[in-house]
Amino acid sequence: MMTFPKDFLWGGATAANQLEGAYNVDGRGLSIDDAIPGGKERMSIVQSPKFDWKINPKYTYPNHKGIDHYHHYKEDIALFAEMGFKAYRFSISWSRIFPQGDEVLPNEKGIAFYNDVIDECLKYGIQPVITLSHYELPLHLAKQYGGWKNKQLIKLFKHYAETVINRFGNKVKYWLTFNEINSAASFPFMSQGMIAKTGANNKKNVFQAWHNQFVASAYAVKAAHNMNPKIQVGNMIIYATTYAYDSNPINQLAAVKFNQDFNYYCADVQVRGKYPSYSESLYRHYGFTGADLDRTQEELSLLKQYHVDFLSFSYYMSGVKEVTGKVDEKASGNMLGGTKNPFLKESEWGWQIDPTGLRIALDELYDRYQVPLFIVENGLGAKDNVNSDGKINDDYRINYLKSHIQAIQGAINDGVPVMGYTPWSCIDLVSASTGEMSKRYGFIYVDMDDEGHGTFARSKKKSFAWYKQVISSNGLNLSTENIDY
Ligand code: BG6
């Protein structure tokens, strides 16, 4: 069995909107996520035809406080260092740098905050991995410009990306452009800042917005490579290994089509630098043609020249496709769901748990793209109980992570170059799909409930001690016996 490479980037991942809080502090402007309420109804509220980005006092907005990482970042990063992190993936909130999104000069207090976060990581030898846009953009750009379908956002994002890359590019080697860019296939609200009123339900707008994001992403690659040729920029997709329901060829074809539509379309453009051969057939399926999209020759050349250096992805679950109509049970999931797989267990939130699917993902993605792969999200959302002695025995989370790390090792053995693994989320934070605190992913427990009440105190779960052991042994010791907790 091959072992993990010496420079493997073990770490953890978070996102600004779900952990920083301090949503109106030090000149930060509102971001779209500040206007999306928390709770299980979150997605249906934002998808409703009436939704208009107004903050409504009848709802709660948990990310306004997050876990107050803005004021706890030193303590949090010290805990990541104690686990031995080699990398920490976090995102920059665009509206902390450009409060409205269309200013010329940045908010220096926002720059100073991220400069301090980066320095704090480097102090412990932790490599920052920065996402430029994780499910947020300045609210003003969604309200006044209509979100990413508007081509003006390309130049505004270019200015934002150039600003932060020029300020931090001498210290930060790894950058990601848009988080789970392909998730707009089902949820354009968060990743493209578009709602029903601004055309989110029209597929042509989603594809135009993607094109604009591809070009904006290429500008970020250009800025990074010009600033420092050692910088590596990745795209970021949500990947769901997809099985056909059975050997019926029409179900097999459904799985192929789903892969093109959901898993591959964005990555094909961002990694290979050109639109895939099946594009026109996909557009026809949605009732328009490529000629309906506004794509200039100059933009297409830019995509070709400034494709990404590596591919990063989140992996939580696999999916099943069928068109024969025999299947009755549906699974739930972050942006996916679909038919239930009888061979798999599921999380408390109904997400199908499939570590082998991660090995398949790594093998398939490397076969297709031939660039290094980085797993920048993977984890188990679960309810945790704090015992009377303050301990949290989260063996279910350890077992989930262990089986996925074994799958990564299998893929490395298959010859796949895997750069690193940053599980979601290294510290408890507000859930993206439901806005809940009780759906916890962290190695570090944060004392806060779904209503935002609590002391914000941090404490170590059993998985903290286990992950520390995994990292110090470079993935050799995954044992769950004799954990020092
Ligand atoms: C990914 C997102 O889809 O899944 C994260 O990039 C998100 O932002 C994570 O938090 C887990 O999803 P959820 O809905 O359980 O928070």
Coordinates of C-alpha atoms and ligand atoms in Angstrom, one line a residue:
M1 CA 0.0 0.0 0.0
M2 CA 1.4 3.4 -0.9
T3 CA 1.5 6.0 1.9
F4 CA 0.5 9.6 1.9
P5 CA 3.1 11.9 0.3
K6 CA 5.4 13.7 2.8
D7 CA 4.0 17.1 1.9
F8 CA 0.4 16.0 2.1
L9 CA -1.8 19.0 3.2
W10 CA -3.7 17.7 6.2
G11 CA -6.0 20.3 7.6
G12 CA -9.6 21.6 7.8
A13 CA -12.0 23.9 6.0
T14 CA -14.4 26.7 6.9
A15 CA -16.2 29.6 5.1
A16 CA -16.4 33.3 6.2
N17 CA -20.2 33.6 6.1
Q18 CA -20.7 30.5 8.3
L19 CA -18.1 31.3 11.0
E20 CA -16.9 34.9 11.2
G21 CA -20.0 36.7 12.4
A22 CA -19.2 40.5 13.0
Y23 CA -21.3 41.0 9.9
N24 CA -21.5 44.8 10.3
V25 CA -18.2 45.4 12.1
D26 CA -15.2 47.4 10.8
G27 CA -16.8 48.6 7.6
R28 CA -18.0 45.3 6.3
G29 CA -20.9 45.6 3.9
L30 CA -23.8 43.2 3.7
S31 CA -23.3 40.0 1.8
I32 CA -26.1 37.9 0.2
D33 CA -25.9 35.4 3.0
D34 CA -26.7 38.1 5.5
A35 CA -30.2 38.2 3.9
I36 CA -30.9 34.5 3.9
P37 CA -32.6 33.4 7.1
G38 CA -31.5 30.4 9.2
G39 CA -33.6 27.3 9.9
K40 CA -34.9 24.3 8.0
E41 CA -37.1 26.6 5.8
R42 CA -34.0 28.5 4.6
M43 CA -33.9 27.1 1.1
S44 CA -37.6 27.3 0.4
I45 CA -37.7 30.9 1.6
V46 CA -34.9 31.9 -0.7
Q47 CA -36.5 30.0 -3.6
S48 CA -39.9 31.6 -3.2
P49 CA -41.0 33.9 -6.0
K50 CA -41.6 36.6 -3.4
F51 CA -38.1 36.6 -2.0
D52 CA -36.4 40.0 -2.5
W53 CA -33.2 40.0 -0.4
K54 CA -34.8 42.1 2.4
I55 CA -33.8 41.3 6.0
N56 CA -37.0 40.4 7.7
P57 CA -37.3 40.8 11.5
K58 CA -39.6 37.8 11.7
Y59 CA -36.7 35.5 10.9
T60 CA -33.3 34.8 12.6
Y61 CA -30.0 35.2 10.7
P62 CA -27.5 33.0 12.6
N63 CA -24.6 33.9 10.4
H64 CA -24.7 37.5 11.6
K65 CA -23.0 36.2 14.7
G66 CA -21.5 33.0 13.2
I67 CA -19.3 31.5 15.8
D68 CA -17.7 34.9 16.3
H69 CA -14.5 33.7 14.7
Y70 CA -13.8 37.4 13.9
H71 CA -13.0 37.9 17.5
H72 CA -11.7 34.3 18.3
Y73 CA -9.5 33.6 15.3
K74 CA -6.3 33.5 17.4
E75 CA -7.7 30.9 19.7
D76 CA -9.2 28.9 16.8
I77 CA -6.0 28.8 14.8
A78 CA -4.0 27.8 17.9
L79 CA -6.3 24.8 18.2
F80 CA -5.9 23.9 14.5
A81 CA -2.1 24.1 15.1
E82 CA -2.4 21.8 18.2
M83 CA -4.0 19.2 15.9
G84 CA -0.9 19.6 13.6
F85 CA -2.7 21.2 10.6
K86 CA -0.5 21.7 7.6
A87 CA -3.2 23.7 5.8
Y88 CA -6.3 25.8 6.7
R89 CA -8.9 26.5 4.0
F90 CA -11.0 29.6 4.7
S91 CA -12.7 32.1 2.5
I92 CA -12.5 35.9 2.2
S93 CA -15.7 37.7 2.5
W94 CA -15.8 40.0 -0.6
S95 CA -18.0 42.5 1.3
R96 CA -15.4 42.9 4.0
I97 CA -12.9 44.1 1.3
F98 CA -15.4 45.9 -0.9
P99 CA -18.5 46.6 1.1
Q100 CA -20.7 47.3 -1.9
G101 CA -18.6 45.4 -4.4
D102 CA -18.2 48.3 -6.8
E103 CA -15.8 50.6 -4.9
V104 CA -12.4 51.5 -6.3
L105 CA -10.6 51.4 -3.0
P106 CA -10.7 48.5 -0.5
N107 CA -11.7 48.7 3.1
E108 CA -8.4 48.6 4.8
K109 CA -9.8 47.2 8.0
G110 CA -11.0 44.2 6.1
I111 CA -7.6 43.7 4.5
A112 CA -6.0 44.0 8.0
F113 CA -8.2 41.3 9.4
Y114 CA -7.3 38.7 6.7
N115 CA -3.6 39.8 6.9
D116 CA -3.7 38.9 10.6
V117 CA -5.5 35.6 10.0
I118 CA -2.8 34.7 7.4
D119 CA 0.0 35.7 9.6
E120 CA -1.5 33.7 12.5
C121 CA -1.6 30.6 10.3
L122 CA 2.0 31.1 9.0
K123 CA 3.2 31.5 12.6
Y124 CA 2.4 27.8 13.1
G125 CA 3.5 26.7 9.7
I126 CA 0.0 26.3 8.5
Q127 CA -0.5 27.0 4.7
P128 CA -3.6 29.2 4.1
V129 CA -5.8 27.9 1.3
I130 CA -8.1 30.8 0.4
T131 CA -11.5 30.6 -1.4
L132 CA -12.2 33.9 -3.1
S133 CA -16.0 33.4 -3.1
H134 CA -17.7 30.9 -0.9
Y135 CA -21.5 31.2 -1.4
E136 CA -21.5 35.0 -1.0
L137 CA -21.1 38.2 -2.9
P138 CA -21.8 41.8 -1.7
L139 CA -25.6 42.1 -1.4
H140 CA -25.5 45.3 -3.5
L141 CA -24.3 43.3 -6.5
A142 CA -27.3 40.9 -6.2
K143 CA -29.8 43.7 -5.7
Q144 CA -28.6 46.4 -8.1
Y145 CA -26.8 44.3 -10.7
G146 CA -29.0 41.1 -10.6
G147 CA -26.1 38.8 -9.6
W148 CA -23.7 36.9 -11.8
K149 CA -25.8 36.9 -15.0
N150 CA -24.6 40.5 -15.3
K151 CA -21.3 40.7 -17.1
Q152 CA -20.3 43.8 -15.1
L153 CA -19.6 41.4 -12.2
I154 CA -16.6 40.1 -14.2
K155 CA -14.7 43.3 -13.9
L156 CA -15.8 43.9 -10.3
F157 CA -14.6 40.4 -9.2
K158 CA -11.4 40.9 -11.2
H159 CA -10.7 44.0 -9.2
Y160 CA -11.5 42.2 -5.9
A161 CA -9.3 39.2 -6.8
E162 CA -6.4 41.3 -8.0
T163 CA -6.6 43.4 -4.8
V164 CA -6.4 40.4 -2.4
I165 CA -4.0 38.4 -4.6
N166 CA -1.6 41.4 -4.8
R167 CA -1.8 42.1 -1.1
F168 CA -1.4 38.4 0.1
G169 CA 0.1 36.6 -2.9
N170 CA 3.6 36.8 -1.4
K171 CA 2.4 34.7 1.6
V172 CA -0.4 32.5 0.3
K173 CA 0.4 29.8 -2.3
Y174 CA -3.0 28.1 -2.7
W175 CA -6.1 29.9 -3.9
L176 CA -9.6 28.6 -4.9
T177 CA -12.0 30.7 -7.0
F178 CA -15.7 29.8 -6.6
N179 CA -16.9 27.3 -4.0
E180 CA -18.9 24.5 -5.5
I181 CA -19.4 26.4 -8.7
N182 CA -21.6 23.7 -10.2
S183 CA -24.1 23.8 -7.4
A184 CA -25.9 26.6 -9.3
A185 CA -27.4 23.7 -11.3
S186 CA -29.8 23.3 -8.5
F187 CA -29.2 26.4 -6.3
P188 CA -28.1 29.6 -8.1
F189 CA -29.2 31.7 -5.1
M190 CA -26.0 31.4 -3.1
S191 CA -23.4 30.8 -5.7
Q192 CA -24.6 33.2 -8.3
G193 CA -26.6 35.7 -6.2
M194 CA -29.7 35.3 -8.4
I195 CA -33.3 34.8 -7.1
A196 CA -36.6 34.1 -8.9
K197 CA -37.2 37.8 -9.3
T198 CA -33.8 38.3 -11.1
G199 CA -34.2 35.2 -13.3
A200 CA -32.7 32.4 -11.3
N201 CA -35.3 29.9 -12.7
N202 CA -34.3 30.6 -16.3
K203 CA -31.5 28.1 -17.2
K204 CA -30.0 30.4 -19.8
N205 CA -29.2 32.9 -17.0
V206 CA -27.6 30.2 -15.0
F207 CA -25.3 29.3 -17.9
Q208 CA -24.6 32.9 -18.7
A209 CA -23.7 33.5 -15.0
W210 CA -21.4 30.4 -15.2
H211 CA -19.7 31.8 -18.2
N212 CA -19.1 35.1 -16.4
Q213 CA -17.7 33.2 -13.4
F214 CA -15.4 31.1 -15.6
V215 CA -14.0 34.4 -17.1
A216 CA -13.7 36.0 -13.7
S217 CA -11.9 32.9 -12.4
A218 CA -9.5 33.0 -15.4
Y219 CA -8.7 36.6 -14.5
A220 CA -7.9 35.4 -10.9
V221 CA -5.5 32.7 -12.3
K222 CA -3.9 35.4 -14.5
A223 CA -3.4 37.8 -11.5
A224 CA -2.0 35.0 -9.4
H225 CA 0.5 33.8 -12.0
N226 CA 1.6 37.3 -12.8
M227 CA 2.1 38.1 -9.1
N228 CA 4.0 35.0 -8.3
P229 CA 4.5 32.0 -10.7
K230 CA 4.6 29.7 -7.7
I231 CA 1.0 30.4 -6.7
Q232 CA -1.4 27.6 -7.6
V233 CA -5.0 28.3 -8.2
G234 CA -7.8 25.6 -8.2
N235 CA -11.4 25.5 -9.2
M236 CA -13.8 24.0 -6.7
I237 CA -16.8 21.7 -7.5
I238 CA -19.2 19.7 -5.6
Y239 CA -18.7 16.1 -6.8
A240 CA -21.3 13.3 -6.3
T241 CA -20.1 10.0 -7.6
T242 CA -23.1 8.8 -9.6
Y243 CA -24.3 5.2 -10.1
A244 CA -26.9 4.0 -12.6
Y245 CA -29.8 2.4 -10.7
D246 CA -29.2 -0.9 -12.6
S247 CA -27.6 -2.3 -15.7
N248 CA -30.5 -1.2 -17.9
P249 CA -28.7 0.9 -20.6
I250 CA -31.2 3.8 -20.3
N251 CA -30.4 4.2 -16.6
Q252 CA -26.6 4.0 -17.5
L253 CA -27.2 6.7 -20.1
A254 CA -29.0 8.8 -17.5
A255 CA -26.0 8.6 -15.2
V256 CA -23.7 9.7 -18.1
K257 CA -26.0 12.6 -18.8
F258 CA -26.2 13.6 -15.2
N259 CA -22.4 13.6 -14.9
Q260 CA -22.1 15.9 -17.9
D261 CA -24.8 18.2 -16.7
F262 CA -23.8 18.4 -13.0
N263 CA -20.4 16.9 -12.2
Y264 CA -18.3 17.8 -15.3
Y265 CA -19.6 20.9 -17.2
C266 CA -17.9 23.6 -15.0
A267 CA -14.7 21.6 -14.4
D268 CA -14.4 20.8 -18.1
V269 CA -14.2 24.5 -18.9
Q270 CA -12.1 25.5 -15.9
V271 CA -9.6 22.7 -16.1
R272 CA -9.4 22.0 -19.9
G273 CA -9.9 25.7 -20.8
K274 CA -12.7 25.1 -23.4
Y275 CA -16.4 24.2 -23.5
P276 CA -17.0 20.5 -23.8
S277 CA -18.3 18.8 -26.9
Y278 CA -21.7 18.0 -25.3
S279 CA -22.4 21.7 -24.5
E280 CA -24.8 22.3 -27.3
S281 CA -26.8 19.2 -26.6
L282 CA -27.1 20.4 -23.0
Y283 CA -28.2 23.8 -24.0
R284 CA -30.8 22.4 -26.3
H285 CA -32.1 20.2 -23.5
Y286 CA -32.7 23.4 -21.5
G287 CA -34.3 25.2 -24.5
F288 CA -31.7 27.6 -25.8
T289 CA -28.5 27.4 -27.9
G290 CA -24.9 28.5 -27.4
A291 CA -25.5 31.5 -29.7
D292 CA -27.9 32.8 -27.1
L293 CA -25.0 33.2 -24.6
D294 CA -22.9 36.3 -24.6
R295 CA -19.4 34.9 -25.0
T296 CA -16.7 36.8 -26.8
Q297 CA -13.6 35.4 -28.6
E298 CA -11.4 37.3 -26.2
E299 CA -13.1 35.6 -23.3
L300 CA -12.8 32.2 -24.9
S301 CA -9.0 32.8 -25.4
L302 CA -8.7 33.9 -21.8
L303 CA -10.4 30.6 -20.6
K304 CA -7.9 28.6 -22.7
Q305 CA -4.8 30.5 -21.5
Y306 CA -5.7 30.7 -17.8
H307 CA -7.2 27.4 -16.9
V308 CA -6.6 26.2 -13.3
D309 CA -3.6 24.4 -11.9
F310 CA -5.4 21.8 -9.8
L311 CA -8.9 20.7 -9.2
S312 CA -10.5 20.8 -5.7
F313 CA -13.8 19.4 -4.7
S314 CA -16.2 18.6 -1.9
Y315 CA -17.4 15.1 -1.4
Y316 CA -20.1 14.2 1.0
M317 CA -22.2 11.5 -0.7
S318 CA -22.9 9.6 -3.9
G319 CA -26.1 9.5 -6.0
V320 CA -28.2 7.1 -8.0
K321 CA -29.8 7.9 -11.4
E322 CA -32.7 6.1 -12.9
V323 CA -35.3 6.8 -15.5
T324 CA -37.3 3.6 -15.4
G325 CA -39.5 5.0 -12.6
K326 CA -39.3 1.9 -10.4
V327 CA -37.8 3.6 -7.5
D328 CA -39.8 4.8 -4.6
E329 CA -37.4 6.1 -1.9
K330 CA -35.7 9.4 -2.2
A331 CA -32.5 10.5 -0.4
S332 CA -31.8 14.0 0.8
G333 CA -28.5 15.9 0.5
N334 CA -26.8 19.2 0.3
M335 CA -27.5 20.2 -3.3
L336 CA -28.4 16.8 -4.6
G337 CA -30.6 14.1 -3.2
G338 CA -32.0 11.6 -5.7
T339 CA -32.8 7.9 -5.4
K340 CA -31.9 6.1 -2.2
N341 CA -29.0 3.5 -2.5
P342 CA -30.0 0.4 -0.5
F343 CA -26.3 -0.5 -0.1
L344 CA -25.5 2.6 2.0
K345 CA -26.1 4.0 5.4
E346 CA -27.1 7.6 5.8
S347 CA -26.5 10.5 8.2
E348 CA -29.1 11.9 10.6
W349 CA -29.9 14.4 7.8
G350 CA -30.4 11.6 5.2
W351 CA -27.1 12.1 3.4
Q352 CA -25.9 8.8 1.9
I353 CA -22.5 7.7 3.4
D354 CA -20.2 6.2 0.7
P355 CA -16.5 6.2 1.3
T356 CA -15.8 3.9 -1.7
G357 CA -17.5 6.6 -3.8
L358 CA -14.7 9.0 -2.8
R359 CA -12.1 6.6 -4.2
I360 CA -14.2 6.3 -7.4
A361 CA -14.4 10.1 -7.6
L362 CA -10.6 10.5 -7.3
D363 CA -9.9 7.8 -9.8
E364 CA -12.5 9.1 -12.3
L365 CA -11.5 12.8 -11.9
Y366 CA -7.8 12.1 -12.4
D367 CA -8.5 9.9 -15.4
R368 CA -10.5 12.7 -16.9
Y369 CA -8.4 15.8 -16.0
Q370 CA -4.8 14.7 -15.3
V371 CA -4.2 17.5 -12.8
P372 CA -3.6 17.2 -9.0
L373 CA -6.7 16.8 -6.9
F374 CA -7.4 18.4 -3.5
I375 CA -10.3 17.2 -1.3
V376 CA -11.3 20.5 0.3
E377 CA -14.5 19.4 2.0
N378 CA -15.8 16.1 3.4
G379 CA -17.4 15.4 6.8
L380 CA -20.3 14.2 8.8
G381 CA -23.0 16.6 10.1
A382 CA -24.3 15.2 13.3
K383 CA -25.8 16.2 16.7
D384 CA -23.2 16.0 19.5
N385 CA -23.9 15.4 23.2
V386 CA -21.8 17.0 25.8
N387 CA -21.3 14.6 28.7
S388 CA -21.4 15.8 32.4
D389 CA -17.6 15.8 32.4
G390 CA -17.6 18.1 29.4
K391 CA -16.4 15.4 27.0
I392 CA -17.9 14.8 23.5
N393 CA -17.4 11.2 22.3
D394 CA -18.0 11.6 18.6
D395 CA -17.0 8.1 17.5
Y396 CA -19.5 8.3 14.6
R397 CA -17.6 11.2 13.1
I398 CA -14.2 9.4 13.6
N399 CA -15.6 6.4 11.8
Y400 CA -16.9 8.5 8.9
L401 CA -13.6 10.3 8.5
K402 CA -11.5 7.2 9.0
S403 CA -13.3 5.3 6.2
H404 CA -12.9 8.3 3.8
I405 CA -9.2 8.6 4.6
Q406 CA -8.8 4.9 3.8
A407 CA -10.6 5.6 0.5
I408 CA -8.1 8.4 -0.3
Q409 CA -5.3 6.0 0.5
G410 CA -6.8 3.5 -1.9
A411 CA -6.8 6.2 -4.6
I412 CA -3.2 7.2 -3.9
N413 CA -2.4 3.5 -4.3
D414 CA -4.2 3.6 -7.7
G415 CA -1.8 6.3 -8.8
V416 CA -3.9 9.5 -8.2
P417 CA -1.9 12.6 -7.1
V418 CA -3.9 13.9 -4.1
M419 CA -2.6 17.2 -2.7
G420 CA -4.4 17.3 0.6
Y421 CA -7.5 16.7 2.7
T422 CA -9.3 19.5 4.6
P423 CA -12.4 18.1 6.2
W424 CA -15.5 20.2 6.7
S425 CA -15.6 21.8 9.1
C426 CA -12.6 21.8 11.5
I427 CA -14.7 23.7 14.0
D428 CA -18.5 23.7 14.5
L429 CA -20.2 26.5 12.5
V430 CA -23.6 27.4 11.0
S431 CA -24.8 24.9 8.4
A432 CA -25.2 26.2 4.9
S433 CA -28.3 24.4 3.8
T434 CA -30.3 24.7 7.0
G435 CA -28.7 27.5 9.0
E436 CA -28.5 25.2 12.0
M437 CA -25.8 25.1 14.7
S438 CA -27.0 21.7 15.9
K439 CA -25.7 20.1 12.7
R440 CA -22.1 19.9 13.7
Y441 CA -19.1 18.9 11.7
G442 CA -16.2 20.1 13.8
F443 CA -13.3 18.6 15.8
I444 CA -13.9 21.6 18.0
Y445 CA -17.2 22.0 19.8
V446 CA -18.7 25.6 20.0
D447 CA -21.2 26.3 22.8
M448 CA -24.0 27.9 20.8
D449 CA -27.5 26.7 19.9
D450 CA -29.7 27.2 16.8
E451 CA -31.1 30.4 18.2
G452 CA -27.6 31.9 18.6
H453 CA -27.5 31.5 22.4
G454 CA -24.4 30.2 24.2
T455 CA -21.1 31.2 25.6
F456 CA -19.1 30.7 22.3
A457 CA -16.6 28.6 24.4
R458 CA -14.6 26.1 22.4
S459 CA -13.9 22.6 23.6
K460 CA -12.1 19.6 22.0
K461 CA -14.1 16.5 20.9
K462 CA -12.7 13.0 20.8
S463 CA -12.2 13.4 17.1
F464 CA -9.7 16.3 17.8
A465 CA -7.3 13.8 19.6
W466 CA -7.9 11.2 16.9
Y467 CA -7.2 13.6 14.0
K468 CA -4.1 14.9 15.7
Q469 CA -2.8 11.3 15.8
V470 CA -3.7 10.8 12.1
I471 CA -1.8 13.9 11.1
S472 CA 1.3 13.2 13.3
S473 CA 1.5 9.7 11.7
N474 CA 0.9 11.1 8.2
G475 CA -2.2 9.0 7.8
L476 CA -0.5 5.7 9.0
N477 CA -2.3 5.5 12.3
L478 CA -6.0 5.6 11.8
S479 CA -6.7 3.4 14.9
T480 CA -9.6 4.3 17.0
E481 CA -8.2 2.3 20.0
N482 CA -6.3 4.1 22.8
I483 CA -7.0 7.6 21.7
D484 CA -5.4 10.1 24.1
Y485 CA -8.7 11.8 25.1
Ligands
BG6_1 C1 -20.9 22.3 1.2 C2 -20.6 23.8 1.4 O1 -21.9 22.1 0.2 O2 -21.4 21.6 2.2 C3 -20.5 24.2 2.8 O3 -19.5 24.2 0.6 C4 -21.5 23.5 3.6 O4 -20.6 25.6 2.8 C5 -21.2 22.0 3.6 O5 -21.5 24.0 5.0 C6 -22.1 21.2 4.5 O6 -23.4 21.5 4.2 P1 -24.4 21.9 5.4 O7 -25.6 22.3 4.7 O8 -24.6 20.7 6.2 O9 -23.8 23.0 6.1

